Tab-separated table of C-alpha atoms in Angstrom:
chain	number	residue	atom	x	y	z
A	1	MET	CA	0.000	0.000	0.000
A	2	ILE	CA	1.346	3.419	-1.009
A	3	PHE	CA	0.082	6.650	0.552
A	4	GLN	CA	-0.034	9.980	-1.271
A	5	ASP	CA	1.216	11.820	1.816
A	6	ARG	CA	0.958	11.785	5.598
A	7	GLU	CA	-2.443	13.468	5.702
A	8	SER	CA	-3.871	10.918	3.278
A	9	ALA	CA	-2.528	8.139	5.509
A	10	GLY	CA	-4.099	9.868	8.509
A	11	ARG	CA	-7.518	9.938	6.886
A	12	GLN	CA	-7.267	6.203	6.262
A	13	LEU	CA	-6.203	5.582	9.858
A	14	ALA	CA	-9.207	7.591	11.046
A	15	GLY	CA	-11.458	5.179	9.198
A	16	ARG	CA	-9.991	2.308	11.209
A	17	LEU	CA	-10.482	4.211	14.475
A	18	GLU	CA	-14.060	5.315	13.895
A	19	ARG	CA	-15.326	3.686	17.089
A	20	TYR	CA	-13.423	6.290	19.112
A	21	ARG	CA	-15.213	9.256	17.519
A	22	ASP	CA	-16.401	11.739	20.174
A	23	ASP	CA	-15.026	9.553	22.980
A	24	ARG	CA	-14.749	12.017	25.867
A	25	THR	CA	-11.979	10.012	27.508
A	26	ALA	CA	-9.837	9.787	24.366
A	27	LEU	CA	-6.761	11.827	23.474
A	28	ILE	CA	-4.575	11.618	20.386
A	29	LEU	CA	-0.857	11.896	21.056
A	30	ALA	CA	1.376	12.364	18.030
A	31	LEU	CA	5.108	11.787	17.814
A	32	PRO	CA	6.595	14.919	16.246
A	33	ARG	CA	7.287	15.831	13.762
A	34	GLY	CA	5.981	13.449	11.087
A	35	GLY	CA	3.399	11.851	13.336
A	36	VAL	CA	1.640	15.184	13.829
A	37	ALA	CA	0.847	15.458	10.119
A	38	VAL	CA	-0.716	11.976	10.251
A	39	ALA	CA	-2.574	12.613	13.509
A	40	PHE	CA	-4.065	15.950	12.439
A	41	PRO	CA	-6.756	14.508	10.099
A	42	VAL	CA	-7.404	11.732	12.633
A	43	SER	CA	-8.166	14.432	15.201
A	44	LEU	CA	-10.519	16.267	12.841
A	45	VAL	CA	-12.405	13.184	11.665
A	46	LEU	CA	-12.794	11.665	15.132
A	47	ARG	CA	-13.327	15.058	16.824
A	48	LEU	CA	-10.730	14.274	19.471
A	49	PRO	CA	-8.138	16.543	21.096
A	50	LEU	CA	-4.604	16.436	19.690
A	51	ASP	CA	-1.339	16.920	21.535
A	52	VAL	CA	2.244	15.823	21.081
A	53	PHE	CA	4.310	13.315	22.985
A	54	ILE	CA	7.900	14.328	22.456
A	55	THR	CA	10.354	11.457	22.161
A	56	ARG	CA	13.772	11.835	20.577
A	57	LYS	CA	15.808	9.192	18.828
A	58	LEU	CA	19.346	8.437	19.988
A	59	GLY	CA	21.168	8.107	16.693
A	60	ALA	CA	24.095	5.798	16.106
A	61	PRO	CA	27.573	7.344	15.654
A	62	GLY	CA	28.026	8.173	11.975
A	63	ASN	CA	24.473	7.043	11.190
A	64	PRO	CA	22.059	9.356	13.058
A	65	GLU	CA	18.978	7.874	11.376
A	66	TYR	CA	19.683	4.446	12.895
A	67	ALA	CA	18.257	4.426	16.415
A	68	ILE	CA	20.279	2.889	19.208
A	69	GLY	CA	17.615	4.116	21.596
A	70	ALA	CA	15.285	6.967	22.432
A	71	VAL	CA	14.435	9.334	25.275
A	72	ALA	CA	10.892	10.481	26.099
A	73	GLU	CA	9.835	13.848	27.488
A	74	THR	CA	8.946	12.227	30.813
A	75	GLY	CA	12.566	11.089	31.166
A	76	THR	CA	12.130	7.448	30.126
A	77	VAL	CA	15.116	6.107	28.162
A	78	PHE	CA	14.753	3.089	25.894
A	79	TYR	CA	17.751	1.252	24.449
A	80	ASN	CA	17.663	-0.840	21.294
A	81	LYS	CA	19.938	-3.560	22.699
A	82	GLU	CA	20.480	-5.206	19.334
A	83	ALA	CA	21.594	-1.908	17.800
A	84	LEU	CA	23.629	-0.897	20.836
A	85	ALA	CA	25.619	-4.129	20.610
A	86	LEU	CA	26.971	-3.001	17.237
A	87	TYR	CA	28.717	0.036	18.728
A	88	SER	CA	31.339	0.458	21.425
A	89	LEU	CA	29.800	3.275	23.428
A	90	SER	CA	30.678	4.162	26.988
A	91	GLN	CA	28.074	5.292	29.504
A	92	ARG	CA	29.625	8.752	29.186
A	93	ASP	CA	28.933	8.698	25.434
A	94	LEU	CA	25.343	7.646	26.042
A	95	ASP	CA	24.788	10.221	28.773
A	96	ALA	CA	26.073	12.979	26.473
A	97	ALA	CA	23.758	11.867	23.652
A	98	ILE	CA	20.795	11.706	26.038
A	99	GLN	CA	21.468	15.225	27.316
A	100	VAL	CA	21.535	16.621	23.779
A	101	GLN	CA	18.108	15.127	23.128
A	102	ARG	CA	16.715	16.297	26.479
A	103	ASP	CA	17.742	19.836	25.548
A	104	GLU	CA	15.954	19.448	22.210
A	105	ILE	CA	12.860	18.055	23.965
A	106	ALA	CA	12.760	21.123	26.223
A	107	ARG	CA	13.004	23.409	23.186
A	108	ARG	CA	10.134	21.623	21.474
A	109	GLN	CA	7.983	21.662	24.599
A	110	ARG	CA	8.295	25.449	24.746
A	111	LEU	CA	7.613	25.865	21.039
A	112	TYR	CA	4.786	23.367	20.566
A	113	ARG	CA	2.843	23.861	23.794
A	114	LYS	CA	3.463	27.591	24.225
A	115	GLY	CA	3.529	27.314	27.997
A	116	ARG	CA	0.625	24.867	28.288
A	117	PRO	CA	1.216	21.925	30.634
A	118	ALA	CA	1.477	18.430	29.231
A	119	PRO	CA	-1.938	16.722	29.102
A	120	VAL	CA	-3.149	14.440	31.867
A	121	LEU	CA	-2.988	10.829	30.660
A	122	THR	CA	-4.193	8.935	33.725
A	123	GLY	CA	-7.467	7.115	33.153
A	124	ARG	CA	-7.725	8.183	29.513
A	125	THR	CA	-7.829	6.318	26.233
A	126	ILE	CA	-4.610	7.296	24.452
A	127	ILE	CA	-4.183	6.911	20.695
A	128	LEU	CA	-0.456	7.141	19.940
A	129	VAL	CA	0.222	8.085	16.318
A	130	ASP	CA	3.387	8.153	14.215
A	131	ASP	CA	3.970	8.275	10.463
A	132	GLY	CA	5.482	4.789	10.544
A	133	LEU	CA	7.767	2.449	12.457
A	134	ALA	CA	11.244	1.319	11.475
A	135	THR	CA	13.297	0.145	14.469
A	136	GLY	CA	10.441	1.330	16.671
A	137	ALA	CA	12.767	2.867	19.275
A	138	THR	CA	10.892	6.164	19.639
A	139	PHE	CA	7.533	4.385	19.661
A	140	PHE	CA	8.638	1.851	22.291
A	141	ALA	CA	10.087	4.563	24.545
A	142	SER	CA	6.854	6.521	24.214
A	143	VAL	CA	4.720	3.498	25.073
A	144	GLU	CA	6.813	2.780	28.156
A	145	ALA	CA	6.583	6.402	29.292
A	146	ILE	CA	2.835	6.683	28.662
A	147	ARG	CA	2.169	3.395	30.480
A	148	SER	CA	3.785	4.869	33.598
A	149	SER	CA	0.981	7.485	33.655
A	150	ASN	CA	-1.669	4.730	33.903
A	151	PRO	CA	-3.965	5.400	30.948
A	152	SER	CA	-7.062	3.235	30.874
A	153	ARG	CA	-6.255	2.080	27.330
A	154	LEU	CA	-3.341	2.614	24.932
A	155	ILE	CA	-3.821	2.246	21.182
A	156	GLY	CA	-0.969	2.422	18.693
A	157	ALA	CA	-1.847	3.747	15.232
A	158	VAL	CA	0.637	3.898	12.356
A	159	PRO	CA	0.289	3.684	8.582
A	160	VAL	CA	3.241	1.351	7.982
A	161	GLY	CA	6.006	-0.706	9.543
A	162	PRO	CA	8.006	-3.935	9.155
A	163	ARG	CA	6.431	-7.133	10.440
A	164	GLU	CA	8.932	-7.775	13.245
A	165	THR	CA	8.601	-4.264	14.681
A	166	ILE	CA	4.812	-4.282	14.377
A	167	GLU	CA	4.600	-7.617	16.166
A	168	GLU	CA	6.739	-6.274	19.012
A	169	ALA	CA	4.650	-3.099	19.211
A	170	THR	CA	1.420	-5.111	19.244
A	171	GLY	CA	2.584	-6.887	22.371
A	172	LEU	CA	3.107	-3.580	24.177
A	173	VAL	CA	-0.238	-1.855	23.576
A	174	ASP	CA	-3.896	-2.763	24.080
A	175	GLU	CA	-4.628	-2.403	20.379
A	176	MET	CA	-2.414	-1.852	17.340
A	177	VAL	CA	-3.865	-0.350	14.151
A	178	VAL	CA	-1.606	-0.635	11.089
A	179	LEU	CA	-2.576	-0.034	7.482
A	180	SER	CA	0.341	-1.711	5.706
A	181	ILE	CA	3.054	-4.247	6.585
A	182	PRO	CA	5.075	-4.497	3.373
A	183	GLU	CA	7.486	-7.311	2.613
A	184	GLY	CA	11.008	-6.098	1.938
A	185	PHE	CA	10.580	-3.063	4.199
A	186	PHE	CA	13.632	-0.791	4.317
A	187	ALA	CA	12.348	2.687	5.278
A	188	VAL	CA	9.120	4.435	6.280
A	189	GLY	CA	9.445	6.824	3.350
A	190	GLN	CA	9.046	3.997	0.815
A	191	ALA	CA	5.325	3.917	1.691
A	192	TYR	CA	4.753	7.561	0.684
A	193	ILE	CA	4.762	9.350	-2.662
A	194	ASP	CA	5.270	12.653	-0.848
A	195	PHE	CA	7.431	12.259	2.258
A	196	THR	CA	8.464	15.888	2.582
A	197	GLN	CA	10.113	16.674	5.905
A	198	VAL	CA	7.728	18.135	8.482
A	199	GLU	CA	9.084	21.313	10.093
A	200	ASP	CA	8.452	22.844	13.512
A	201	ALA	CA	6.203	25.460	11.920
A	202	ASP	CA	4.052	22.674	10.442
A	203	VAL	CA	3.685	21.040	13.856
A	204	VAL	CA	2.581	24.311	15.458
A	205	ARG	CA	0.165	24.986	12.579
A	206	HIS	CA	-1.460	21.563	12.918
A	207	LEU	CA	-1.790	21.820	16.690
A	208	ASP	CA	-3.292	25.304	16.457
A	209	ALA	CA	-5.708	24.245	13.709
A	210	ALA	CA	-6.828	21.165	15.656
A	211	GLU	CA	-7.485	23.296	18.736
A	212	ALA	CA	-9.368	25.912	16.695
A	213	PHE	CA	-11.530	23.196	15.132
A	214	ARG	CA	-12.413	21.733	18.537
A	215	THR	CA	-13.219	25.173	19.941
A	216	GLN	CA	-15.529	25.824	17.000
A	217	GLN	CA	-17.236	22.443	17.466
A	218	HIS	CA	-18.002	23.236	21.105
A	219	GLN	CA	-19.393	26.716	20.542
A	220	PRO	CA	-23.152	26.992	21.148
A	221	PRO	CA	-25.193	27.704	17.998
A	222	ALA	CA	-25.917	31.331	17.259
A	223	SER	CA	-29.376	32.440	18.367
């Protein structure tokens, strides 16, 4: 299955999540930046609030796109043990990499939330959205961190991912919604015709538009 772009994939995901429409306990959390572009149409179609859950990949030396782990905004650190075994990294190296990503998380929190506190997750139905899984490091770290806040239900929703990663993710959440599990998977971008990089400004625009839409939906009709 090939998607035109992230928003097209999001509309298709929304169709698979229709039962959560107008669920007052539900919250969509998107992994920025690409996951926000997928989650935005899901939020509009299902009429659910949208926020971000900021998790940063720990890239391998010389290959920053290959995740040796990830750190979540709550402080949870996840290590991809298989990937980590390929590199000779000291704890000092890891601590330095983690601190760089924590600084970036703090920057994004200020930019994306504009001073708003992180949403309350306890007792809620959380739909965690990304634009796809590869190693799954950021997704797994996010799941672990969100679980520690005791949501009532945690649903993973992604357009695409390799079978092994999807199977592992399925074992970590209450429900996993995936549109495509291609054979010969090598990168998330292979599933998209348009996989243009999502910028910070796009994230802010989507979050603002989702909030404006919800505010409009809850306004009383004009007399």
